[in-house]
XYZ file of N, CA and C in Angstrom:
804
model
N 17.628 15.499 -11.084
C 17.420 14.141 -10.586
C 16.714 14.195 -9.241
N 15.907 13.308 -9.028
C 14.829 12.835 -7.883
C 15.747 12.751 -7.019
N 15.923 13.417 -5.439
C 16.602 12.635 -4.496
C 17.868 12.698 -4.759
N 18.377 14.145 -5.016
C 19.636 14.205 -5.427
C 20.482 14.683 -3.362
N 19.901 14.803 -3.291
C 20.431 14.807 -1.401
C 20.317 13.296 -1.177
N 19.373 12.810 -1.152
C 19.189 11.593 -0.287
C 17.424 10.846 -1.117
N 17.451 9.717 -1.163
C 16.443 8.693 -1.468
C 15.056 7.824 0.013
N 14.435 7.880 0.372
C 14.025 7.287 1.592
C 13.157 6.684 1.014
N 13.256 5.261 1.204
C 12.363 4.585 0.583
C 11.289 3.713 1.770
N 10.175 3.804 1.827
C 9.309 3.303 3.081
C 8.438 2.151 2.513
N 8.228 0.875 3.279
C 7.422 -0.310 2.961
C 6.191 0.119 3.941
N 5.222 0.317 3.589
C 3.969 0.665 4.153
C 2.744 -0.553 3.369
N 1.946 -0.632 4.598
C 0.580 -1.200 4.599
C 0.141 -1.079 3.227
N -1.383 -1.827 2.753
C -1.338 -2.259 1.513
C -2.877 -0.381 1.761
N -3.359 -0.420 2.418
C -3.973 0.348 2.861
C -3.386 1.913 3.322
N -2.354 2.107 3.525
C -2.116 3.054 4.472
C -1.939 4.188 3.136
N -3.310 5.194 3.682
C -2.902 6.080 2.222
C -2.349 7.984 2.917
N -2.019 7.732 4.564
C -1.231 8.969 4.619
C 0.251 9.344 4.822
N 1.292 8.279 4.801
C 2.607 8.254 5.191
C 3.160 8.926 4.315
N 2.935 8.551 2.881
C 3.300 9.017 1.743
C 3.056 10.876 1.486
N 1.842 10.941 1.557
C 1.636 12.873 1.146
C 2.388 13.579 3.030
N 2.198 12.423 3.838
C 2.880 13.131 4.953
C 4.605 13.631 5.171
N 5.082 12.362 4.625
C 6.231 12.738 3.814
C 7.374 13.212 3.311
N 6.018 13.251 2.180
C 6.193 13.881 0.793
C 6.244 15.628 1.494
N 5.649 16.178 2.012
C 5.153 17.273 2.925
C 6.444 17.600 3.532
N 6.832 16.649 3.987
C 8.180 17.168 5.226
C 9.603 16.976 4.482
N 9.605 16.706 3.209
C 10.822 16.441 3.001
C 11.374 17.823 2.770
N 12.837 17.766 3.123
C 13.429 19.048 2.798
C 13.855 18.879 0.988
N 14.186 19.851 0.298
C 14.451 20.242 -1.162
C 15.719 19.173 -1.114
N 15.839 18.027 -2.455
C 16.638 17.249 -2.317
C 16.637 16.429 -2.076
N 15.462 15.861 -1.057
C 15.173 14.340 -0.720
C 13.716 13.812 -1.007
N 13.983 12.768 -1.320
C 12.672 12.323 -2.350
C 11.793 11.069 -1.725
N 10.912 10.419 -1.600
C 9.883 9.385 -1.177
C 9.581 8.575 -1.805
N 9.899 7.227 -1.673
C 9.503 6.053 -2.852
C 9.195 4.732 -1.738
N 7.727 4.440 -2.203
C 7.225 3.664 -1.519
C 7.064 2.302 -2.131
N 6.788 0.837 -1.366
C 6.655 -0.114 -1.931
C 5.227 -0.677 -0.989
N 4.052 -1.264 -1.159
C 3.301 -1.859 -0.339
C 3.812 -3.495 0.000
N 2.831 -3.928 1.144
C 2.566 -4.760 1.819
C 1.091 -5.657 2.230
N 0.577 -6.600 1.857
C -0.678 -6.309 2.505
C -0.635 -6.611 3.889
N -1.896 -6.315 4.424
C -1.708 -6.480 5.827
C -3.197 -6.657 6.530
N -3.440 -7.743 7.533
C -4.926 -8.005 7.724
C -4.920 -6.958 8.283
N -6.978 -7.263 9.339
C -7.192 -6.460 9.863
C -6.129 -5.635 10.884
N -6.922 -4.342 11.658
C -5.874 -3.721 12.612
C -6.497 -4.630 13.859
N -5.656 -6.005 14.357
C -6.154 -6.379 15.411
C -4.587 -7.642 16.363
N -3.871 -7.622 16.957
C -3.078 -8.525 17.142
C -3.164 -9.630 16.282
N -4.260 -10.300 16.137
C -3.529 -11.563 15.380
C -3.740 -11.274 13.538
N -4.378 -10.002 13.486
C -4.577 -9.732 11.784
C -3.404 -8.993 11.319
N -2.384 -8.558 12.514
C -1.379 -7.945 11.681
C -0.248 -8.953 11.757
N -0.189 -10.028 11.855
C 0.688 -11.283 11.521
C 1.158 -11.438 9.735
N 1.878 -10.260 9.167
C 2.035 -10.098 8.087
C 3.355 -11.262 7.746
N 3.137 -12.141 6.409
C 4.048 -13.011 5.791
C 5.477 -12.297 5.507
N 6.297 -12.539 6.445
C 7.869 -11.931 6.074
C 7.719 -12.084 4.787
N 7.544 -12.880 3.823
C 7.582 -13.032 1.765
C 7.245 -12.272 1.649
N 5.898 -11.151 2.095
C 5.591 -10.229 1.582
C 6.534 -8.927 1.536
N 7.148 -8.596 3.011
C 8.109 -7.611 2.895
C 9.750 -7.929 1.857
N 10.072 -9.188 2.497
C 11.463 -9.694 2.058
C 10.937 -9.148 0.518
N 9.917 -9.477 -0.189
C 9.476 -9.007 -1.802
C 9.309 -7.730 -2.236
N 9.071 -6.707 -1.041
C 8.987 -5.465 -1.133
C 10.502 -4.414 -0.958
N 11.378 -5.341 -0.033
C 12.945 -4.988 0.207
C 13.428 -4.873 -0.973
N 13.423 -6.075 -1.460
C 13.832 -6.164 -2.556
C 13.480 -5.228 -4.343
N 12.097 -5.083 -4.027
C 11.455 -4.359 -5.064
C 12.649 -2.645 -5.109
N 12.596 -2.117 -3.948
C 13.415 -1.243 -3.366
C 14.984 -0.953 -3.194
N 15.432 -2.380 -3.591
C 16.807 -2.359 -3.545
C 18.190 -1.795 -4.597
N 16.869 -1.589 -5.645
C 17.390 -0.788 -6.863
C 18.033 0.663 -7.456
N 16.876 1.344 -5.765
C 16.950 2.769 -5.751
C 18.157 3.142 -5.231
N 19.123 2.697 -4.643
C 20.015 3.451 -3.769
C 19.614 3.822 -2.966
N 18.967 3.918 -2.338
C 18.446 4.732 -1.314
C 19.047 4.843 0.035
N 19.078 5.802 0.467
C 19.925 6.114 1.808
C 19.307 5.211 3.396
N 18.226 5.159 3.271
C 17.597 4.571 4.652
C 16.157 4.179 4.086
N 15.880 2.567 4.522
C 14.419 2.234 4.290
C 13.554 1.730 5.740
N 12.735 2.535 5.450
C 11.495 3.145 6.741
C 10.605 1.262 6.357
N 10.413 0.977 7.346
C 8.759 0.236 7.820
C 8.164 0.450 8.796
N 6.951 0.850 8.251
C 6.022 1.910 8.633
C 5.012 1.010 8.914
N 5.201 0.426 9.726
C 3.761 0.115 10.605
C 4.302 -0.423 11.879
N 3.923 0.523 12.508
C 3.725 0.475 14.324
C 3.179 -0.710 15.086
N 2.039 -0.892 14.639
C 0.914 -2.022 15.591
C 1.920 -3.451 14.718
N 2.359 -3.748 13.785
C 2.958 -4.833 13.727
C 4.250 -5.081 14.720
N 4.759 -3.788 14.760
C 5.632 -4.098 15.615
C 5.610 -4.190 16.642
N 4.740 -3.667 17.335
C 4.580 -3.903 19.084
C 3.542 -5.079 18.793
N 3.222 -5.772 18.021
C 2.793 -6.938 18.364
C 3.916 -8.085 18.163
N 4.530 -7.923 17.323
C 5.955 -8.514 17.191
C 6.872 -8.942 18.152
N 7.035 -7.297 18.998
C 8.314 -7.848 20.376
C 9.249 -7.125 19.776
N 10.208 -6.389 20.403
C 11.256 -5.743 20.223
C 12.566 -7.087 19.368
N 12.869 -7.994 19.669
C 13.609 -8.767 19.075
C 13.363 -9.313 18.179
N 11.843 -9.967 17.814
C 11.287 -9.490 16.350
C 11.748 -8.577 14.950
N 11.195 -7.337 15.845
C 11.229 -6.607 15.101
C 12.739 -5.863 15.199
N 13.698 -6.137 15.974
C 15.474 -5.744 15.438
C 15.454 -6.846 14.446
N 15.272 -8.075 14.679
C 15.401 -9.036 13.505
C 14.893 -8.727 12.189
N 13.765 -8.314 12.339
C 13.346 -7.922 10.906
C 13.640 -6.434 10.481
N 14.066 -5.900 11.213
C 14.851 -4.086 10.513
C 15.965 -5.049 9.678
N 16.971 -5.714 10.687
C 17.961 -6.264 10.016
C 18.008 -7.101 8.583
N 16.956 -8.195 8.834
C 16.446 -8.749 7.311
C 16.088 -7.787 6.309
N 15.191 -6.652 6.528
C 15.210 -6.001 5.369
C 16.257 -5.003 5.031
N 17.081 -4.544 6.036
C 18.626 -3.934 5.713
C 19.370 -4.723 4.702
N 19.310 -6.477 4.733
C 20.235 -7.176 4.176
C 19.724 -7.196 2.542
N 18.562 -7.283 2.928
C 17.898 -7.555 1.478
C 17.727 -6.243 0.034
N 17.442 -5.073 1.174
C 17.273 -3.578 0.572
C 19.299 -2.952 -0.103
N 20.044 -3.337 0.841
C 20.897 -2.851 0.998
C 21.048 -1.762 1.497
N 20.295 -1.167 2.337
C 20.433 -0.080 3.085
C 19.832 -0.246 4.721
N 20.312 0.858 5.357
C 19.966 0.752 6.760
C 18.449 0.508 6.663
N 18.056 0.040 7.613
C 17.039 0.300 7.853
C 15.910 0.200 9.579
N 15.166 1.262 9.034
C 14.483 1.874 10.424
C 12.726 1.248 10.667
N 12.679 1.014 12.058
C 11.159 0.710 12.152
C 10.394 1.837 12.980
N 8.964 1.445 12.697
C 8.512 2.874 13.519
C 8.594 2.863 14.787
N 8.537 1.811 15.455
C 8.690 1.840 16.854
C 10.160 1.792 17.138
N 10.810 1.722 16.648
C 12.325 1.720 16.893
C 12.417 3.595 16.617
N 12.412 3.887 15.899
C 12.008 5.498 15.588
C 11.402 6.635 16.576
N 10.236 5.801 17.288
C 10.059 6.582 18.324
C 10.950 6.257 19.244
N 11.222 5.282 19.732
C 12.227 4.924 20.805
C 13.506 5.891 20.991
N 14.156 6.253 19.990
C 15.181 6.631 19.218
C 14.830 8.361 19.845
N 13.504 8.862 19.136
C 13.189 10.214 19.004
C 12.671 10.525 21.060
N 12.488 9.333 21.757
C 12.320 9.594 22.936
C 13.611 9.962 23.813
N 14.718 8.909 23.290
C 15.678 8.654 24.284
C 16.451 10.555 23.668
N 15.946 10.661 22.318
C 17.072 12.041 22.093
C 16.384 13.110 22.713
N 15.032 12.861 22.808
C 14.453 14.094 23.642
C 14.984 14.231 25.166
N 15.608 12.901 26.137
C 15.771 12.713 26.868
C 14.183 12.877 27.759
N 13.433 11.736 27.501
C 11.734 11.168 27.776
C 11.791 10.474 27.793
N 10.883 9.924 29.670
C 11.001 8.222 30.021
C 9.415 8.474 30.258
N 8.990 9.551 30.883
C 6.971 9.526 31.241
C 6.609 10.102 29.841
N 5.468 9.252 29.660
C 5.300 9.285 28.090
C 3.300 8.794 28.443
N 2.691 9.971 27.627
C 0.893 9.621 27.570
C 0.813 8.998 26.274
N 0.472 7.430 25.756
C -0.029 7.424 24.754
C -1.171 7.574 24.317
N -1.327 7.545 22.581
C -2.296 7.827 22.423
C -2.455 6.830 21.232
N -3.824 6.083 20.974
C -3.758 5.217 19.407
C -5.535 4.933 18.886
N -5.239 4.485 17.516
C -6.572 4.476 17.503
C -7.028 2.975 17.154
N -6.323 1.903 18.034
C -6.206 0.485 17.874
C -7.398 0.145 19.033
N -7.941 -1.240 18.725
C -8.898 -1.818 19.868
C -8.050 -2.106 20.650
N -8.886 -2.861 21.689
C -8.237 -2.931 23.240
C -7.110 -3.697 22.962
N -7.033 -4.976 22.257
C -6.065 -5.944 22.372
C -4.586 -5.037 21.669
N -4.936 -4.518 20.907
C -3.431 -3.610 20.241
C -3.350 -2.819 20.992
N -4.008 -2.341 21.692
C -3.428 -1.267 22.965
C -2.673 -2.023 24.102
N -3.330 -2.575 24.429
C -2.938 -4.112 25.257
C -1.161 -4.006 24.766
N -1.144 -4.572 23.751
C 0.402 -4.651 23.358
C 1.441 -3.958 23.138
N 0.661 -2.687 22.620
C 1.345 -1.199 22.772
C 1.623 -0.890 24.243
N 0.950 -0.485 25.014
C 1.618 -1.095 26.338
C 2.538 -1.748 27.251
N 2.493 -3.029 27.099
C 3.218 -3.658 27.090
C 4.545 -3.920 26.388
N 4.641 -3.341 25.130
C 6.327 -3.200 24.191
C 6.540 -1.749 25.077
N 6.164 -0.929 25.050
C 6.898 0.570 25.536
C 7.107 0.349 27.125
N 6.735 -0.553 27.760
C 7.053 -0.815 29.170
C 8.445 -1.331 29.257
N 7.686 -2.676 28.143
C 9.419 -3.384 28.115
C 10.312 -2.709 27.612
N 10.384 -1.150 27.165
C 11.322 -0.380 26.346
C 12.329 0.562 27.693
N 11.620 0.008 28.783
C 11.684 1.474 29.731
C 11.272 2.522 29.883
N 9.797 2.339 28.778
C 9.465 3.975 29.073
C 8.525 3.583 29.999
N 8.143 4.901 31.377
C 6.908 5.034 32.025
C 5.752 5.037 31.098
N 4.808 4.516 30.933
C 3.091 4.540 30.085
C 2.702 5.240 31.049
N 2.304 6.539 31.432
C 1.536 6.998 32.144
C -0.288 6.806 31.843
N -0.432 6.854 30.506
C -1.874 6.765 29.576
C -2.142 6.544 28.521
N -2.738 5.494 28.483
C -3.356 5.193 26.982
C -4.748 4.839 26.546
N -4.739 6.291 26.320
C -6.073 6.841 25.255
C -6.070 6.208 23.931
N -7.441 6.452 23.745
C -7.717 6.136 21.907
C -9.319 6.066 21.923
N -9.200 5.894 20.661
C -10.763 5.110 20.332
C -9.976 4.065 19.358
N -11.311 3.189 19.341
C -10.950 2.182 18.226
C -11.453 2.082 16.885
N -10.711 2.174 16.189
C -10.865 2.403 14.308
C -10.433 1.696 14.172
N -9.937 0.258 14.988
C -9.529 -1.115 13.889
C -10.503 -2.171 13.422
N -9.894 -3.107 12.465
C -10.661 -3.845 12.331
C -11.451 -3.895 11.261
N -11.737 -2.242 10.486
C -13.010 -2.631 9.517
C -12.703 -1.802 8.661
N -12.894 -1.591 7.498
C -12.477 -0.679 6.143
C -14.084 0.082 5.606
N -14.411 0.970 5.609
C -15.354 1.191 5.046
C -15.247 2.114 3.472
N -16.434 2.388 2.648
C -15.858 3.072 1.035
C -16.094 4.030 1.850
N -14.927 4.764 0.509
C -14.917 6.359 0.573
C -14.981 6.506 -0.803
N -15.963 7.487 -0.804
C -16.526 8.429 -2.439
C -15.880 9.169 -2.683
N -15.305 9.146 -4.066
C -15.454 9.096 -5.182
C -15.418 6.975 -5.364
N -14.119 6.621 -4.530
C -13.634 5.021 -4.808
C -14.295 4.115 -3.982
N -15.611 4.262 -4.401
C -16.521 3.790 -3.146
C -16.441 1.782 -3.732
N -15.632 1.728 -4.288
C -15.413 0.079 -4.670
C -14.134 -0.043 -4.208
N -13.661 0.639 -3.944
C -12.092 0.291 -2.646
C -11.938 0.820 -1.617
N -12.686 0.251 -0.760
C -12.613 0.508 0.921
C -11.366 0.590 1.250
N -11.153 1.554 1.827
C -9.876 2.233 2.678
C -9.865 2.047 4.339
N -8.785 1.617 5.176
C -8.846 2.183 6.232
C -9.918 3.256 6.343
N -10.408 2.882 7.952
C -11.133 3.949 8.585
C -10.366 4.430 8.896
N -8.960 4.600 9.375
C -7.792 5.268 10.421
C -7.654 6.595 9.326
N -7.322 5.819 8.184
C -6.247 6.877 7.444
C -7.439 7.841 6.514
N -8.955 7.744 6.787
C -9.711 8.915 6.458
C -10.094 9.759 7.423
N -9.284 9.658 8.598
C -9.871 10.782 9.969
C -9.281 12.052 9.503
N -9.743 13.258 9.923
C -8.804 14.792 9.809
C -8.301 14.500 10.655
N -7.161 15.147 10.621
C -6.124 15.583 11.636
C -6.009 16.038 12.734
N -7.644 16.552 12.981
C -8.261 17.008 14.289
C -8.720 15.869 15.347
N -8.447 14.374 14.706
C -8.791 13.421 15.568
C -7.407 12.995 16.314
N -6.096 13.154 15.703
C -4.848 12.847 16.496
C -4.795 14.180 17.570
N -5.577 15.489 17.151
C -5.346 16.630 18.274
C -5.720 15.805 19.724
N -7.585 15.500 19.127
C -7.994 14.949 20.080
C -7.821 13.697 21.301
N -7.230 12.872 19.963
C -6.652 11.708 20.824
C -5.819 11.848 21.687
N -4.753 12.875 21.319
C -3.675 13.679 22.067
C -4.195 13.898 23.318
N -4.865 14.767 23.310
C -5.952 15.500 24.573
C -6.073 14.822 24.937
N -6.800 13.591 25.146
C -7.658 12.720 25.910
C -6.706 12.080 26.494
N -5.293 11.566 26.132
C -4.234 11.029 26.355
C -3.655 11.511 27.916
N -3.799 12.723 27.507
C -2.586 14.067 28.170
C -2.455 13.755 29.733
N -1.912 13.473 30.266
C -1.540 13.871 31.510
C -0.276 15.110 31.695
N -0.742 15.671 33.164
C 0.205 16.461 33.576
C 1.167 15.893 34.089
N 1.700 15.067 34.474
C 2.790 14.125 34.464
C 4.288 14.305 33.235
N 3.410 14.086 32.064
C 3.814 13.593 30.907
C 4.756 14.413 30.372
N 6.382 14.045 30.021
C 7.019 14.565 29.271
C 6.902 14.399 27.929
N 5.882 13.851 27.294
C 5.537 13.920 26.080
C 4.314 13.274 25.306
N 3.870 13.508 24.789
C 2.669 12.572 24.092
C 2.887 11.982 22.861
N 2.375 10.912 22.817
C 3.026 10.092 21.711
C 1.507 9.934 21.179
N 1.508 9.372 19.665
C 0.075 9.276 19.185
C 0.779 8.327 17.697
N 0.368 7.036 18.077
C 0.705 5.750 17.385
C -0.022 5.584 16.238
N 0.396 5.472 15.151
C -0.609 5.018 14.169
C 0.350 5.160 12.771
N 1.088 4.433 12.087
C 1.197 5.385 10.751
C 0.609 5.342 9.759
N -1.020 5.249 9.715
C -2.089 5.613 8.999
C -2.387 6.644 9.546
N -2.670 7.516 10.569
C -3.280 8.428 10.825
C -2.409 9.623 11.089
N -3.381 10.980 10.533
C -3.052 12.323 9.816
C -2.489 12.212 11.234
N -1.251 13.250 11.524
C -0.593 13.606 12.508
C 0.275 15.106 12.888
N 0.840 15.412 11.511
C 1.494 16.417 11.342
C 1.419 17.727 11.494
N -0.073 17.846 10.979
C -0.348 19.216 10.618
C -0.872 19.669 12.064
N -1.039 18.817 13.198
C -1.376 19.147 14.792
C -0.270 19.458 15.554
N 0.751 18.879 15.181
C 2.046 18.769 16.157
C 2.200 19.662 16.779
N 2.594 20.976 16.469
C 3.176 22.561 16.657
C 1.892 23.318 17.572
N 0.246 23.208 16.695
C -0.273 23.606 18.096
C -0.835 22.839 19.056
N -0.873 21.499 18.753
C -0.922 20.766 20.292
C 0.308 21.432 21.333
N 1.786 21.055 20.909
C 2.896 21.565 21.565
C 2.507 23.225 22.311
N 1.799 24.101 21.425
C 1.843 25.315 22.340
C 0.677 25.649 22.931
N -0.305 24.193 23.062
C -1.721 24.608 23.772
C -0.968 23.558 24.915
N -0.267 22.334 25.130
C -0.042 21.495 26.299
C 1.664 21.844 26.905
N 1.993 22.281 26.171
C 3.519 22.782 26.231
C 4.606 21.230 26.891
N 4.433 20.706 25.804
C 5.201 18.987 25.788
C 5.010 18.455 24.181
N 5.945 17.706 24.013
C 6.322 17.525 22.872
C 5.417 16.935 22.241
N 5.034 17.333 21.041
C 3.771 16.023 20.567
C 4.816 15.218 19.295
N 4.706 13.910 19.760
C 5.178 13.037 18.909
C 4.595 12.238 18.301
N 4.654 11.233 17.377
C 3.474 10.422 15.925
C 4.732 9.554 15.732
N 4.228 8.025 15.319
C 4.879 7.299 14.688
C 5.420 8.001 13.006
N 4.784 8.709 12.655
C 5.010 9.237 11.175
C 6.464 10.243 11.427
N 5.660 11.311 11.958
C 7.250 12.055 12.782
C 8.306 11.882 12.993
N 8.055 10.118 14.370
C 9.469 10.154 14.227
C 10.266 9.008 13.631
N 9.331 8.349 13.076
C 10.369 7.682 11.430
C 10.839 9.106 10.526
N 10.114 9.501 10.787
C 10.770 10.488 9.308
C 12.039 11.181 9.671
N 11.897 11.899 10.809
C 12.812 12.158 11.990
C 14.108 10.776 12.051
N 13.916 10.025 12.337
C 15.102 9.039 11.531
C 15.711 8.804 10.511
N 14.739 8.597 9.912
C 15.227 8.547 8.029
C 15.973 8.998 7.694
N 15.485 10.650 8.197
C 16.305 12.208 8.217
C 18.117 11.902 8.209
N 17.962 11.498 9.583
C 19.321 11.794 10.810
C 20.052 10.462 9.619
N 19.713 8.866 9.452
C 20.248 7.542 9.217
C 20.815 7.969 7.558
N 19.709 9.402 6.868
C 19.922 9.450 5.512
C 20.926 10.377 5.778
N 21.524 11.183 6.370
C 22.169 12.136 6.749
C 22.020 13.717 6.587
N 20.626 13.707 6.598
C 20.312 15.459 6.169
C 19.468 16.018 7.669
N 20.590 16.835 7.853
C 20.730 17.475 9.240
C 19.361 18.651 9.434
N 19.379 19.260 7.911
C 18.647 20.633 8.439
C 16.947 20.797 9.313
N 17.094 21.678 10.075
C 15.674 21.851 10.785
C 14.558 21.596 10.074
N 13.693 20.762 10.423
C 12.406 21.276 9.166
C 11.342 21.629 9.900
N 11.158 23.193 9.926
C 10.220 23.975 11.043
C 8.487 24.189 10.885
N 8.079 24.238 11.631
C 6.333 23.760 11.803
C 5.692 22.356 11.989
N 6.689 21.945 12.572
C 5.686 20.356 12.696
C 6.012 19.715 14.021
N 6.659 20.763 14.853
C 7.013 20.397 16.301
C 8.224 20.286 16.864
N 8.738 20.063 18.012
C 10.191 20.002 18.182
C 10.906 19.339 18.056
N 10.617 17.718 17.711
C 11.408 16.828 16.943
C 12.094 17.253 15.971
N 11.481 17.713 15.114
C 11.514 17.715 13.819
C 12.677 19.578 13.180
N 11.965 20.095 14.577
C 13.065 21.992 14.703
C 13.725 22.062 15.390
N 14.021 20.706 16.495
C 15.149 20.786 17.195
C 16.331 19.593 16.255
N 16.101 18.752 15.735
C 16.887 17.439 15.365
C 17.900 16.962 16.562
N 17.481 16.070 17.400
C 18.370 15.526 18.206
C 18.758 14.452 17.430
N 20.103 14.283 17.879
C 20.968 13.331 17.340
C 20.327 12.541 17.695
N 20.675 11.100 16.532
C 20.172 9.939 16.698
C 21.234 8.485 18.090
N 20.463 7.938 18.390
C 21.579 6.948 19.298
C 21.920 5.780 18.687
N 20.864 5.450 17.823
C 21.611 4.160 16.696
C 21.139 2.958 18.351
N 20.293 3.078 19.301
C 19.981 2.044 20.070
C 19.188 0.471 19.608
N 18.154 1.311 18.200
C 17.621 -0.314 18.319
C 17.730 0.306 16.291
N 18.333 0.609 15.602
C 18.604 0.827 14.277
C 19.876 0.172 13.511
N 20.043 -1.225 13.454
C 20.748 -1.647 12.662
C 21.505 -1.062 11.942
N 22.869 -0.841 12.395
C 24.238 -0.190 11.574
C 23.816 -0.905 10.267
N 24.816 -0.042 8.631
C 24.541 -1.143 7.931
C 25.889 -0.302 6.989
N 26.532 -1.019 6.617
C 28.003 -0.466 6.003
C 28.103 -0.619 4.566
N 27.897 0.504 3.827
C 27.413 0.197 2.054
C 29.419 -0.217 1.584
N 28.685 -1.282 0.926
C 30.082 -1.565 0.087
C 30.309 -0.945 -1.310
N 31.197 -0.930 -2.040
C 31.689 -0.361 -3.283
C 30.029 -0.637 -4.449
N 30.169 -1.897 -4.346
C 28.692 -2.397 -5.250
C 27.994 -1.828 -5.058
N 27.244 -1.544 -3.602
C 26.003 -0.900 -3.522
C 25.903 0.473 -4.019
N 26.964 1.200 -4.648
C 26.777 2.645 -4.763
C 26.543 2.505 -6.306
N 25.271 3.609 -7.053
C 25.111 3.306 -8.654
C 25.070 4.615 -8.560
């Protein structure tokens, strides 16, 4: 059986085609990935104003699986949202899914405070106005923003060949060598850690040698949802090569992650 440890089920963008093989990649033997979409406008403050019907429909699609913890995976909605927003809506889709559930910016928050990290370089690949807001939510979080780097890849979908009749995100066709970079450009010597926002964009496979070329933690919205999921689904073990989040496992604080208490029913 699929997910005989644990089930993680993630509501992702109607677009977002790397959360899933990213993952799928990190899961330890035993825990399994089941996704539901969303659509979602452009990447721009007022295009990611996604219809709660759409998720509340996707909670629900999901609520079947059992699943131990359900991930929503998009970042720039939520720091355009507002932290009370978006506890409100972890909570709505907890009620609806029947399971806990985690957001990505609540995830990093979570994966900062366990690192014990308040100076923080970001990094994203949103235009000015979503940086603008990214900013501004991690300020209001208490963390220091020392920097925020990026280029901008929002806004426009272009084809990719072979499916050159379904334009994809530009974000989620970059290599993985563009979150190194973004990283870099980010970096201050200041910085107890670098963060690199996006959960469309490749992240993983940089983590470990960014970490031993800047010697500070490299962190990704992808990371540290998954890094939650992990801890909320309850599977403890290290999962090594993808950085120190992920080979150290700091306990979780449960600060902005909606407790959620399964009753007799919910178990199949």
């Amino acid at each position: 059986m699929h997910g005989w440890r644990a089930r993680i089920a993630i509501i992702i963008a109607h677009s977002n085609t790397t959360i899933e093989p990213e993952f799928n990649r990190l899961a330890p033997a035993g825990v399994s990935i089941h996704a539901s979409r969303v659509p979602v406008g452009p990447i721009s403050a007022q295009g990611l104003a996604t219809d709660n019907r759409y998720i509340d429909s996707a909670a629900k699609l999901l609520s079947d699986l059992n699943a131990r913890v359900i991930a929503y995976a998009c970042n720039a909605a939520n720091v355009v949202a507002g932290q009370d927003a978006e506890l409100a809506q972890a909570k709505r889709i907890s009620r609806i899914a029947r399971a806990p559930a985690v957001t990505a910016s609540a995830a990093l928050l979570e994966a900062l405070t366990a690192l014990k990290v308040r100076r923080v370089a970001f990094a994203t690949p949103y235009p000015p106005d979503l940086s603008e807001s990214n900013h501004a939510y991690w300020t209001a979080c208490g963390i220091e923003v020392l920097r925020t780097g990026g280029v901008n890849l929002g806004g426009s979908r272009e084809p990719v060949e072979p499916l050159s009749s379904a334009p994809i995100s530009k974000v989620g066709i970059q290599a993985p060598e563009m979150a190194y970079n973004l990283a870099r450009s980010a970096f201050d010597e200041r910085a107890e850690a670098v963060a690199v926002i996006g959960c469309n964009l490749r992240t993983i496979e940089v983590a470990a040698r960014f970490e031993a070329d800047f010697g500070v933690p490299f962190l990704s919205s992808n990371l540290a949802l998954f890094w939650a999921a992990l801890q909320v689904a309850g599977v403890s073990e290290p999962v090594t090569g993808y950085g120190t989040l992920l080979e150290r496992r700091p306990q979780l604080g449960w600060m902005r992650i909606p407790r959620f208490q399964r009753s007799p029913t919910d178990i199949k």
